CSV table of N, CA and C in Angstrom, one decimal:
chain,number,residue,atom,x,y,z
A,28,MET,N,-119.1,-29.0,-98.2
A,28,MET,CA,-117.8,-29.4,-98.6
A,28,MET,C,-117.4,-30.7,-97.9
A,29,ALA,N,-116.8,-31.6,-98.6
A,29,ALA,CA,-116.3,-32.8,-98.0
A,29,ALA,C,-114.8,-32.8,-97.8
A,30,THR,N,-114.3,-33.6,-96.9
A,30,THR,CA,-112.9,-33.7,-96.6
A,30,THR,C,-112.4,-35.0,-97.1
A,31,PHE,N,-111.3,-35.0,-97.8
A,31,PHE,CA,-110.7,-36.2,-98.4
A,31,PHE,C,-109.3,-36.4,-97.8
A,32,ILE,N,-109.0,-37.6,-97.4
A,32,ILE,CA,-107.7,-38.0,-96.9
A,32,ILE,C,-106.9,-38.6,-98.1
A,33,VAL,N,-105.8,-38.1,-98.4
A,33,VAL,CA,-105.0,-38.6,-99.6
A,33,VAL,C,-104.0,-39.6,-99.2
A,34,MET,N,-104.1,-40.8,-99.7
A,34,MET,CA,-103.3,-41.9,-99.3
A,34,MET,C,-102.5,-42.4,-100.6
A,35,ALA,N,-101.2,-42.7,-100.4
A,35,ALA,CA,-100.4,-43.2,-101.5
A,35,ALA,C,-99.6,-44.4,-101.1
A,36,PRO,N,-99.4,-45.3,-102.0
A,36,PRO,CA,-98.6,-46.5,-101.8
A,36,PRO,C,-97.2,-46.1,-101.3
A,37,PRO,N,-96.4,-47.0,-100.7
A,37,PRO,CA,-95.1,-46.6,-100.2
A,37,PRO,C,-94.1,-46.2,-101.3
A,38,GLU,N,-94.3,-46.7,-102.5
A,38,GLU,CA,-93.3,-46.3,-103.6
A,38,GLU,C,-93.6,-45.0,-104.2
A,39,VAL,N,-94.7,-44.3,-103.9
A,39,VAL,CA,-95.0,-43.0,-104.6
A,39,VAL,C,-94.4,-41.9,-103.7
A,40,THR,N,-93.6,-41.1,-104.4
A,40,THR,CA,-93.1,-39.8,-103.8
A,40,THR,C,-93.1,-38.7,-104.8
A,41,ALA,N,-92.9,-37.5,-104.4
A,41,ALA,CA,-92.9,-36.4,-105.3
A,41,ALA,C,-91.8,-36.5,-106.4
A,42,ASP,N,-90.7,-37.1,-106.0
A,42,ASP,CA,-89.6,-37.3,-107.0
A,42,ASP,C,-89.8,-38.4,-108.0
A,43,THR,N,-90.5,-39.4,-107.6
A,43,THR,CA,-90.8,-40.6,-108.5
A,43,THR,C,-92.2,-40.6,-109.1
A,44,LEU,N,-92.9,-39.5,-109.1
A,44,LEU,CA,-94.2,-39.4,-109.5
A,44,LEU,C,-94.3,-39.5,-111.1
A,45,THR,N,-95.0,-40.5,-111.5
A,45,THR,CA,-95.3,-40.7,-112.9
A,45,THR,C,-96.9,-40.8,-113.0
A,46,GLU,N,-97.4,-40.8,-114.3
A,46,GLU,CA,-98.8,-40.8,-114.4
A,46,GLU,C,-99.4,-42.1,-113.9
A,47,ALA,N,-98.6,-43.2,-114.1
A,47,ALA,CA,-99.1,-44.5,-113.6
A,47,ALA,C,-99.1,-44.5,-112.1
A,48,SER,N,-98.1,-44.0,-111.4
A,48,SER,CA,-98.1,-44.0,-110.0
A,48,SER,C,-99.1,-43.0,-109.4
A,49,ALA,N,-99.4,-41.9,-110.1
A,49,ALA,CA,-100.4,-40.9,-109.7
A,49,ALA,C,-101.8,-41.5,-109.7
A,50,ARG,N,-102.0,-42.5,-110.6
A,50,ARG,CA,-103.3,-43.1,-110.6
A,50,ARG,C,-103.5,-44.0,-109.4
A,51,ARG,N,-102.5,-44.5,-108.7
A,51,ARG,CA,-102.6,-45.3,-107.6
A,51,ARG,C,-102.9,-44.6,-106.3
A,52,ILE,N,-102.8,-43.3,-106.3
A,52,ILE,CA,-103.1,-42.4,-105.2
A,52,ILE,C,-104.6,-42.5,-104.9
A,53,THR,N,-105.0,-42.7,-103.6
A,53,THR,CA,-106.4,-42.9,-103.3
A,53,THR,C,-106.9,-41.7,-102.5
A,54,PHE,N,-108.1,-41.3,-102.8
A,54,PHE,CA,-108.7,-40.2,-102.0
A,54,PHE,C,-109.8,-40.9,-101.2
A,55,VAL,N,-109.7,-40.9,-99.9
A,55,VAL,CA,-110.7,-41.5,-99.0
A,55,VAL,C,-111.5,-40.4,-98.4
A,56,ARG,N,-112.8,-40.4,-98.7
A,56,ARG,CA,-113.7,-39.4,-98.2
A,56,ARG,C,-113.9,-39.6,-96.7
A,57,ASP,N,-113.9,-38.6,-95.9
A,57,ASP,CA,-114.1,-38.6,-94.5
A,57,ASP,C,-115.6,-38.5,-94.3
A,58,GLY,N,-116.2,-39.4,-93.4
A,58,GLY,CA,-117.6,-39.3,-93.1
A,58,GLY,C,-118.3,-40.6,-93.5
A,59,LEU,N,-119.6,-40.5,-93.6
A,59,LEU,CA,-120.5,-41.7,-93.8
A,59,LEU,C,-120.2,-42.3,-95.1
A,60,SER,N,-120.1,-43.7,-95.1
A,60,SER,CA,-119.9,-44.4,-96.3
A,60,SER,C,-121.2,-45.2,-96.6
A,61,TRP,N,-121.8,-44.9,-97.8
A,61,TRP,CA,-123.1,-45.5,-98.1
A,61,TRP,C,-122.9,-47.0,-98.4
A,62,GLY,N,-121.7,-47.3,-99.0
A,62,GLY,CA,-121.4,-48.7,-99.3
A,62,GLY,C,-121.3,-49.5,-98.0
A,63,ALA,N,-120.7,-48.9,-97.0
A,63,ALA,CA,-120.6,-49.6,-95.7
A,63,ALA,C,-121.9,-49.7,-95.0
A,64,LEU,N,-122.8,-48.9,-95.2
A,64,LEU,CA,-124.1,-48.9,-94.6
A,64,LEU,C,-125.1,-49.9,-95.3
A,65,LEU,N,-125.1,-49.9,-96.6
A,65,LEU,CA,-126.0,-50.7,-97.4
A,65,LEU,C,-125.6,-52.1,-97.7
A,66,ILE,N,-124.3,-52.3,-98.0
A,66,ILE,CA,-123.7,-53.6,-98.3
A,66,ILE,C,-122.4,-53.8,-97.7
A,67,PRO,N,-122.3,-53.9,-96.4
A,67,PRO,CA,-121.0,-53.8,-95.7
A,67,PRO,C,-120.1,-55.0,-96.0
A,68,LEU,N,-120.6,-56.2,-96.1
A,68,LEU,CA,-119.6,-57.3,-96.4
A,68,LEU,C,-119.0,-57.2,-97.8
A,69,ILE,N,-119.8,-56.9,-98.8
A,69,ILE,CA,-119.3,-56.7,-100.2
A,69,ILE,C,-118.4,-55.5,-100.2
A,70,TRP,N,-118.7,-54.4,-99.5
A,70,TRP,CA,-117.9,-53.2,-99.5
A,70,TRP,C,-116.5,-53.5,-98.9
A,71,MET,N,-116.5,-54.2,-97.8
A,71,MET,CA,-115.2,-54.6,-97.2
A,71,MET,C,-114.3,-55.5,-98.0
A,72,LEU,N,-115.0,-56.5,-98.7
A,72,LEU,CA,-114.2,-57.4,-99.5
A,72,LEU,C,-113.7,-56.6,-100.8
A,73,TYR,N,-114.5,-55.8,-101.3
A,73,TYR,CA,-114.1,-55.0,-102.5
A,73,TYR,C,-112.9,-54.1,-102.2
A,74,ARG,N,-112.9,-53.5,-101.0
A,74,ARG,CA,-111.8,-52.6,-100.5
A,74,ARG,C,-110.6,-53.4,-99.9
A,75,ARG,N,-110.7,-54.7,-99.9
A,75,ARG,CA,-109.7,-55.6,-99.4
A,75,ARG,C,-109.3,-55.3,-97.9
A,76,MET,N,-110.3,-55.1,-97.1
A,76,MET,CA,-110.1,-54.8,-95.7
A,76,MET,C,-110.3,-56.1,-94.9
A,77,TRP,N,-109.4,-57.0,-95.0
A,77,TRP,CA,-109.5,-58.4,-94.4
A,77,TRP,C,-109.7,-58.4,-92.9
A,78,TRP,N,-108.8,-57.6,-92.2
A,78,TRP,CA,-108.9,-57.6,-90.7
A,78,TRP,C,-110.2,-57.0,-90.3
A,79,VAL,N,-110.6,-55.9,-90.9
A,79,VAL,CA,-111.9,-55.3,-90.6
A,79,VAL,C,-113.1,-56.2,-90.9
A,80,PHE,N,-113.0,-57.0,-92.0
A,80,PHE,CA,-114.0,-58.0,-92.3
A,80,PHE,C,-114.1,-59.0,-91.2
A,81,LEU,N,-113.0,-59.6,-90.8
A,81,LEU,CA,-113.0,-60.6,-89.7
A,81,LEU,C,-113.6,-60.0,-88.4
A,82,ALA,N,-113.2,-58.8,-88.1
A,82,ALA,CA,-113.7,-58.1,-86.8
A,82,ALA,C,-115.2,-57.9,-86.9
A,83,TYR,N,-115.6,-57.5,-88.1
A,83,TYR,CA,-117.0,-57.3,-88.3
A,83,TYR,C,-117.8,-58.5,-88.1
A,84,LEU,N,-117.3,-59.6,-88.7
A,84,LEU,CA,-118.0,-60.9,-88.5
A,84,LEU,C,-118.1,-61.3,-87.0
A,85,VAL,N,-117.0,-61.1,-86.3
A,85,VAL,CA,-117.0,-61.4,-84.8
A,85,VAL,C,-118.0,-60.5,-84.1
A,86,VAL,N,-118.0,-59.2,-84.4
A,86,VAL,CA,-119.0,-58.3,-83.7
A,86,VAL,C,-120.4,-58.7,-84.0
A,87,VAL,N,-120.7,-59.0,-85.3
A,87,VAL,CA,-122.0,-59.4,-85.7
A,87,VAL,C,-122.4,-60.7,-85.0
A,88,THR,N,-121.5,-61.6,-84.9
A,88,THR,CA,-121.8,-62.9,-84.2
A,88,THR,C,-122.1,-62.7,-82.7
A,89,VAL,N,-121.3,-61.9,-82.1
A,89,VAL,CA,-121.5,-61.5,-80.6
A,89,VAL,C,-122.8,-60.8,-80.5
A,90,LEU,N,-123.1,-59.9,-81.4
A,90,LEU,CA,-124.4,-59.1,-81.3
A,90,LEU,C,-125.6,-60.0,-81.5
A,91,GLN,N,-125.4,-61.0,-82.4
A,91,GLN,CA,-126.5,-62.0,-82.6
A,91,GLN,C,-126.8,-62.8,-81.4
A,92,LEU,N,-125.7,-63.2,-80.7
A,92,LEU,CA,-125.9,-64.0,-79.5
A,92,LEU,C,-126.4,-63.2,-78.4
A,93,THR,N,-126.0,-61.9,-78.3
A,93,THR,CA,-126.5,-61.0,-77.2
A,93,THR,C,-128.0,-60.7,-77.5
A,94,VAL,N,-128.4,-60.4,-78.7
A,94,VAL,CA,-129.7,-60.0,-79.0
A,94,VAL,C,-130.7,-61.2,-78.7
A,95,GLY,N,-130.2,-62.4,-78.8
A,95,GLY,CA,-131.1,-63.5,-78.5
A,95,GLY,C,-131.5,-63.5,-77.0
A,96,GLN,N,-130.8,-62.9,-76.2
A,96,GLN,CA,-131.2,-62.8,-74.7
A,96,GLN,C,-132.0,-61.6,-74.4
A,97,LEU,N,-132.1,-60.6,-75.3
A,97,LEU,CA,-132.9,-59.4,-75.1
A,97,LEU,C,-134.4,-59.6,-75.6
A,98,PRO,N,-135.3,-58.7,-75.1
A,98,PRO,CA,-136.6,-58.7,-75.7
A,98,PRO,C,-136.6,-58.4,-77.2
A,99,GLY,N,-137.6,-58.9,-77.9
A,99,GLY,CA,-137.7,-58.8,-79.3
A,99,GLY,C,-137.7,-57.3,-79.8
A,100,SER,N,-138.2,-56.4,-79.1
A,100,SER,CA,-138.3,-55.0,-79.6
A,100,SER,C,-136.9,-54.3,-79.5
A,101,MET,N,-135.9,-54.9,-78.8
A,101,MET,CA,-134.6,-54.2,-78.7
A,101,MET,C,-133.7,-54.6,-79.8
A,102,SER,N,-134.0,-55.7,-80.6
A,102,SER,CA,-133.0,-56.1,-81.6
A,102,SER,C,-132.9,-55.2,-82.7
A,103,VAL,N,-134.0,-54.6,-83.3
A,103,VAL,CA,-133.9,-53.7,-84.4
A,103,VAL,C,-133.1,-52.5,-84.1
A,104,PRO,N,-133.4,-51.7,-83.0
A,104,PRO,CA,-132.6,-50.5,-82.7
A,104,PRO,C,-131.1,-50.9,-82.5
A,105,LEU,N,-130.8,-52.0,-81.9
A,105,LEU,CA,-129.4,-52.4,-81.7
A,105,LEU,C,-128.7,-52.6,-83.0
A,106,TYR,N,-129.3,-53.4,-83.9
A,106,TYR,CA,-128.7,-53.6,-85.2
A,106,TYR,C,-128.6,-52.3,-86.0
A,107,LEU,N,-129.6,-51.5,-86.0
A,107,LEU,CA,-129.5,-50.2,-86.7
A,107,LEU,C,-128.4,-49.3,-86.2
A,108,ALA,N,-128.3,-49.3,-84.9
A,108,ALA,CA,-127.2,-48.5,-84.3
A,108,ALA,C,-125.8,-49.0,-84.7
A,109,PHE,N,-125.6,-50.3,-84.7
A,109,PHE,CA,-124.4,-50.8,-85.1
A,109,PHE,C,-124.1,-50.5,-86.6
A,110,ALA,N,-125.1,-50.7,-87.4
A,110,ALA,CA,-124.9,-50.4,-88.9
A,110,ALA,C,-124.6,-49.0,-89.1
A,111,ILE,N,-125.2,-48.0,-88.4
A,111,ILE,CA,-124.9,-46.6,-88.6
A,111,ILE,C,-123.5,-46.3,-88.1
A,112,LEU,N,-123.2,-46.8,-86.9
A,112,LEU,CA,-121.8,-46.6,-86.4
A,112,LEU,C,-120.7,-47.1,-87.3
A,113,PHE,N,-121.0,-48.3,-87.9
A,113,PHE,CA,-120.0,-48.9,-88.8
A,113,PHE,C,-119.9,-48.0,-90.1
A,114,ALA,N,-121.0,-47.5,-90.6
A,114,ALA,CA,-121.0,-46.7,-91.8
A,114,ALA,C,-120.3,-45.4,-91.5
A,115,LEU,N,-120.4,-44.8,-90.3
A,115,LEU,CA,-119.7,-43.6,-90.0
A,115,LEU,C,-118.2,-43.8,-89.9
A,116,GLU,N,-117.8,-44.9,-89.4
A,116,GLU,CA,-116.4,-45.2,-89.2
A,116,GLU,C,-115.8,-46.0,-90.3
A,117,GLY,N,-116.5,-46.4,-91.3
A,117,GLY,CA,-116.1,-47.2,-92.4
A,117,GLY,C,-114.9,-46.7,-93.1
A,118,ASN,N,-114.9,-45.4,-93.5
A,118,ASN,CA,-113.8,-44.8,-94.2
A,118,ASN,C,-112.5,-44.6,-93.3
A,119,SER,N,-112.7,-44.4,-92.0
A,119,SER,CA,-111.6,-44.4,-91.1
A,119,SER,C,-111.0,-45.8,-91.0
A,120,LEU,N,-111.8,-46.8,-91.0
A,120,LEU,CA,-111.2,-48.1,-91.0
A,120,LEU,C,-110.5,-48.5,-92.3
A,121,ARG,N,-111.0,-47.9,-93.4
A,121,ARG,CA,-110.3,-48.1,-94.7
A,121,ARG,C,-109.0,-47.4,-94.7
A,122,GLN,N,-108.9,-46.2,-94.1
A,122,GLN,CA,-107.6,-45.5,-94.0
A,122,GLN,C,-106.7,-46.3,-93.1
A,123,TRP,N,-107.2,-46.9,-92.0
A,123,TRP,CA,-106.4,-47.7,-91.1
A,123,TRP,C,-105.8,-48.9,-91.9
A,124,SER,N,-106.7,-49.6,-92.7
A,124,SER,CA,-106.3,-50.7,-93.4
A,124,SER,C,-105.2,-50.4,-94.4
A,125,LEU,N,-105.3,-49.3,-95.1
A,125,LEU,CA,-104.2,-48.8,-96.0
A,125,LEU,C,-102.9,-48.6,-95.3
A,126,GLU,N,-103.0,-47.9,-94.1
A,126,GLU,CA,-101.8,-47.6,-93.3
A,126,GLU,C,-101.1,-48.9,-92.9
A,127,ARG,N,-101.9,-49.9,-92.6
A,127,ARG,CA,-101.3,-51.2,-92.2
A,127,ARG,C,-100.5,-51.9,-93.3
A,128,LYS,N,-100.9,-51.6,-94.6
A,128,LYS,CA,-100.3,-52.1,-95.7
A,128,LYS,C,-99.1,-51.2,-96.2
A,129,GLY,N,-98.8,-50.2,-95.4
A,129,GLY,CA,-97.6,-49.4,-95.7
A,129,GLY,C,-97.9,-48.1,-96.5
A,130,TRP,N,-99.2,-47.9,-96.7
A,130,TRP,CA,-99.5,-46.6,-97.4
A,130,TRP,C,-99.3,-45.4,-96.5
A,131,GLN,N,-99.0,-44.3,-97.1
A,131,GLN,CA,-98.8,-43.1,-96.3
A,131,GLN,C,-99.8,-42.0,-96.6
A,132,MET,N,-100.1,-41.2,-95.6
A,132,MET,CA,-101.0,-40.1,-95.8
A,132,MET,C,-100.3,-38.9,-96.3
A,133,LEU,N,-100.7,-38.4,-97.5
A,133,LEU,CA,-100.0,-37.3,-98.1
A,133,LEU,C,-100.6,-36.0,-97.8
A,134,GLY,N,-101.8,-36.0,-97.4
A,134,GLY,CA,-102.5,-34.7,-97.1
A,134,GLY,C,-104.0,-34.9,-96.9
A,135,ILE,N,-104.6,-33.7,-96.5
A,135,ILE,CA,-106.0,-33.6,-96.3
A,135,ILE,C,-106.5,-32.5,-97.2
A,136,ILE,N,-107.5,-32.8,-98.0
A,136,ILE,CA,-108.1,-31.8,-98.9
A,136,ILE,C,-109.6,-31.6,-98.7
A,137,SER,N,-110.0,-30.4,-98.7
A,137,SER,CA,-111.5,-30.1,-98.7
A,137,SER,C,-111.9,-29.7,-100.1
A,138,ALA,N,-113.0,-30.4,-100.5
A,138,ALA,CA,-113.5,-30.1,-101.9
A,138,ALA,C,-115.0,-30.6,-101.9
A,139,ASP,N,-115.7,-30.1,-103.0
A,139,ASP,CA,-117.1,-30.5,-103.2
A,139,ASP,C,-117.2,-32.0,-103.6
A,140,ASN,N,-116.3,-32.5,-104.4
A,140,ASN,CA,-116.3,-33.8,-104.9
A,140,ASN,C,-114.9,-34.4,-105.1
A,141,ARG,N,-114.8,-35.6,-105.5
A,141,ARG,CA,-113.5,-36.2,-105.6
A,141,ARG,C,-112.7,-35.6,-106.8
A,142,ALA,N,-113.3,-35.3,-107.9
A,142,ALA,CA,-112.6,-34.7,-109.0
A,142,ALA,C,-111.9,-33.4,-108.6
A,143,GLU,N,-112.7,-32.6,-107.9
A,143,GLU,CA,-112.1,-31.3,-107.4
A,143,GLU,C,-111.0,-31.5,-106.4
A,144,ALA,N,-111.2,-32.5,-105.5
A,144,ALA,CA,-110.1,-32.9,-104.6
A,144,ALA,C,-108.8,-33.3,-105.3
A,145,GLU,N,-109.0,-34.1,-106.3
A,145,GLU,CA,-107.8,-34.5,-107.1
A,145,GLU,C,-107.1,-33.2,-107.7
A,146,ILE,N,-107.9,-32.3,-108.3
A,146,ILE,CA,-107.3,-31.1,-108.9
A,146,ILE,C,-106.6,-30.3,-107.8
A,147,ARG,N,-107.2,-30.1,-106.7
A,147,ARG,CA,-106.6,-29.3,-105.6
A,147,ARG,C,-105.3,-29.9,-105.1
A,148,PHE,N,-105.4,-31.2,-104.9
A,148,PHE,CA,-104.2,-31.9,-104.3
A,148,PHE,C,-103.0,-31.9,-105.2
A,149,PHE,N,-103.2,-32.3,-106.5
A,149,PHE,CA,-102.1,-32.3,-107.4
A,149,PHE,C,-101.6,-30.9,-107.7
A,150,ASP,N,-102.4,-29.9,-107.7
A,150,ASP,CA,-102.0,-28.5,-107.9
A,150,ASP,C,-101.0,-28.1,-106.7
A,151,LYS,N,-101.4,-28.5,-105.5
A,151,LYS,CA,-100.5,-28.2,-104.3
A,151,LYS,C,-99.3,-29.1,-104.3
A,152,TRP,N,-99.4,-30.3,-104.6
A,152,TRP,CA,-98.4,-31.3,-104.3
A,152,TRP,C,-97.3,-31.3,-105.3
A,153,LEU,N,-97.6,-31.0,-106.6
A,153,LEU,CA,-96.5,-31.0,-107.6
A,153,LEU,C,-95.6,-29.7,-107.3
A,154,SER,N,-94.4,-29.9,-107.4
A,154,SER,CA,-93.5,-28.8,-107.1
A,154,SER,C,-93.6,-27.7,-108.2
A,155,PRO,N,-93.3,-26.5,-107.9
A,155,PRO,CA,-93.4,-25.4,-108.9
A,155,PRO,C,-92.6,-25.6,-110.2
A,156,ARG,N,-91.5,-26.3,-110.1
A,156,ARG,CA,-90.7,-26.6,-111.3
A,156,ARG,C,-91.4,-27.5,-112.2
A,157,GLU,N,-92.3,-28.3,-111.8
A,157,GLU,CA,-93.0,-29.3,-112.6
A,157,GLU,C,-94.3,-28.7,-113.2
A,158,ARG,N,-94.7,-27.6,-112.7
A,158,ARG,CA,-96.0,-27.0,-113.3
A,158,ARG,C,-95.7,-26.2,-114.6
A,159,PRO,N,-96.6,-26.3,-115.5
A,159,PRO,CA,-96.4,-25.6,-116.7
A,159,PRO,C,-96.6,-24.1,-116.5
A,160,THR,N,-95.7,-23.3,-117.1
A,160,THR,CA,-95.8,-21.8,-116.9
A,160,THR,C,-96.2,-21.2,-118.2
A,161,SER,N,-96.7,-20.0,-118.2
A,161,SER,CA,-97.1,-19.3,-119.4
A,161,SER,C,-95.9,-18.6,-120.1
A,162,GLN,N,-94.7,-18.7,-119.5
A,162,GLN,CA,-93.6,-18.0,-120.0
A,162,GLN,C,-92.6,-19.0,-120.7
A,163,GLY,N,-93.1,-20.0,-121.2
A,163,GLY,CA,-92.2,-21.0,-121.9
A,163,GLY,C,-91.9,-22.2,-121.0
A,164,ASP,N,-90.8,-22.8,-121.3
A,164,ASP,CA,-90.5,-24.0,-120.6
A,164,ASP,C,-89.6,-23.8,-119.4
A,165,GLU,N,-89.3,-22.6,-119.1
A,165,GLU,CA,-88.4,-22.3,-117.9
A,165,GLU,C,-89.1,-22.6,-116.6
A,166,PRO,N,-88.4,-23.0,-115.6
A,166,PRO,CA,-89.1,-23.3,-114.3
A,166,PRO,C,-89.7,-22.1,-113.7
A,167,ALA,N,-90.9,-22.3,-113.0
A,167,ALA,CA,-91.5,-21.2,-112.3
A,167,ALA,C,-90.8,-20.9,-111.0
A,168,THR,N,-90.5,-19.7,-110.9
A,168,THR,CA,-89.8,-19.2,-109.6
A,168,THR,C,-90.7,-18.1,-109.0
A,169,ALA,N,-90.3,-17.6,-107.9
A,169,ALA,CA,-91.1,-16.6,-107.2
A,169,ALA,C,-91.2,-15.3,-108.1
A,170,THR,N,-90.2,-15.1,-109.0
A,170,THR,CA,-90.2,-13.8,-109.7
A,170,THR,C,-91.1,-13.9,-111.0
A,171,ASN,N,-91.2,-15.1,-111.6
A,171,ASN,CA,-91.9,-15.2,-112.8
A,171,ASN,C,-93.3,-16.0,-112.7
A,172,ARG,N,-93.6,-16.4,-111.5
A,172,ARG,CA,-94.9,-17.1,-111.3
A,172,ARG,C,-96.0,-16.1,-111.1
A,173,LYS,N,-97.1,-16.3,-111.9
A,173,LYS,CA,-98.2,-15.4,-111.8
A,173,LYS,C,-99.1,-15.8,-110.7
A,174,SER,N,-99.8,-14.9,-110.1
A,174,SER,CA,-100.8,-15.3,-109.1
A,174,SER,C,-102.0,-15.9,-109.8
A,175,PRO,N,-102.6,-17.0,-109.2
A,175,PRO,CA,-103.7,-17.6,-109.9
A,175,PRO,C,-105.0,-16.8,-109.8
A,176,ILE,N,-105.1,-15.9,-108.9
A,176,ILE,CA,-106.2,-15.0,-108.7
A,176,ILE,C,-105.8,-13.6,-108.8
A,177,THR,N,-106.4,-12.9,-109.8
A,177,THR,CA,-106.0,-11.5,-110.0
A,177,THR,C,-107.3,-10.7,-109.7
A,178,PRO,N,-107.2,-9.7,-108.8
A,178,PRO,CA,-108.4,-8.9,-108.5
A,178,PRO,C,-108.7,-8.0,-109.7
A,179,ARG,N,-110.0,-7.8,-109.9
A,179,ARG,CA,-110.5,-6.9,-111.0
A,179,ARG,C,-110.9,-5.6,-110.4
A,180,PHE,N,-110.7,-4.5,-111.1
A,180,PHE,CA,-111.2,-3.2,-110.7
A,180,PHE,C,-112.4,-2.9,-111.5
A,181,GLY,N,-113.4,-2.4,-110.9
A,181,GLY,CA,-114.6,-2.0,-111.7
A,181,GLY,C,-115.7,-1.4,-110.8
A,182,GLU,N,-116.8,-1.1,-111.5
A,182,GLU,CA,-117.9,-0.5,-110.8
A,182,GLU,C,-118.9,-1.5,-110.2
A,183,GLN,N,-118.9,-2.7,-110.6
A,183,GLN,CA,-119.7,-3.8,-110.1
A,183,GLN,C,-119.2,-4.2,-108.7
A,184,SER,N,-120.1,-4.3,-107.8
A,184,SER,CA,-119.7,-4.7,-106.4
A,184,SER,C,-120.1,-6.2,-106.2
A,185,ILE,N,-119.1,-7.1,-106.4
A,185,ILE,CA,-119.3,-8.5,-106.1
A,185,ILE,C,-118.3,-8.8,-105.0
A,186,VAL,N,-118.9,-9.2,-103.9
A,186,VAL,CA,-118.1,-9.4,-102.7
A,186,VAL,C,-116.9,-10.3,-102.9
A,187,GLY,N,-115.7,-9.9,-102.6
A,187,GLY,CA,-114.5,-10.7,-102.7
A,187,GLY,C,-113.9,-10.8,-104.1
A,188,LEU,N,-114.6,-10.4,-105.1
A,188,LEU,CA,-114.0,-10.5,-106.5
A,188,LEU,C,-113.5,-9.2,-107.1
A,189,THR,N,-114.0,-8.1,-106.7
A,189,THR,CA,-113.6,-6.9,-107.3
A,189,THR,C,-113.1,-5.9,-106.2
A,190,LEU,N,-112.3,-4.9,-106.7
A,190,LEU,CA,-111.9,-3.9,-105.8
A,190,LEU,C,-112.4,-2.5,-106.4
A,191,ASN,N,-112.9,-1.7,-105.6
A,191,ASN,CA,-113.4,-0.4,-106.1
A,191,ASN,C,-112.2,0.5,-106.1
A,192,SER,N,-112.0,1.2,-107.3
A,192,SER,CA,-110.8,2.1,-107.4
A,192,SER,C,-111.2,3.5,-107.0
């Protein structure tokens, strides 16, 4: 399972949520970023991470000047270590860049993929009055809201899904 950090622009709130504003909500996956590992400069420019891009250029320049003073066999492990470290922290830097632009963190969701993370997030985030109910158009309350998981009674023993009567 992966962890996703849900980021929204400053103008998006639960009260002003529309389909267009919901599309602007971003799910940033926590962990290694393959784009930051394989094509870091293009990845940063595509994500509009200007300050991170400039800092990356400074670090690479300093690294290039430092490696020139080291023996030849040390340059490859040093570059590789920097690339892996940047790829591991790339999505955290993306989150930081969004926060600098005024975006807010709405939550943290664990899911297998992004589509499942979106489903889980919007299911939790939308208020019960906005969710469709099976009893018509009346708002869902604690008395008429059905549980999403109903235990089954039966002879088959599936761990966690059935109850033996």
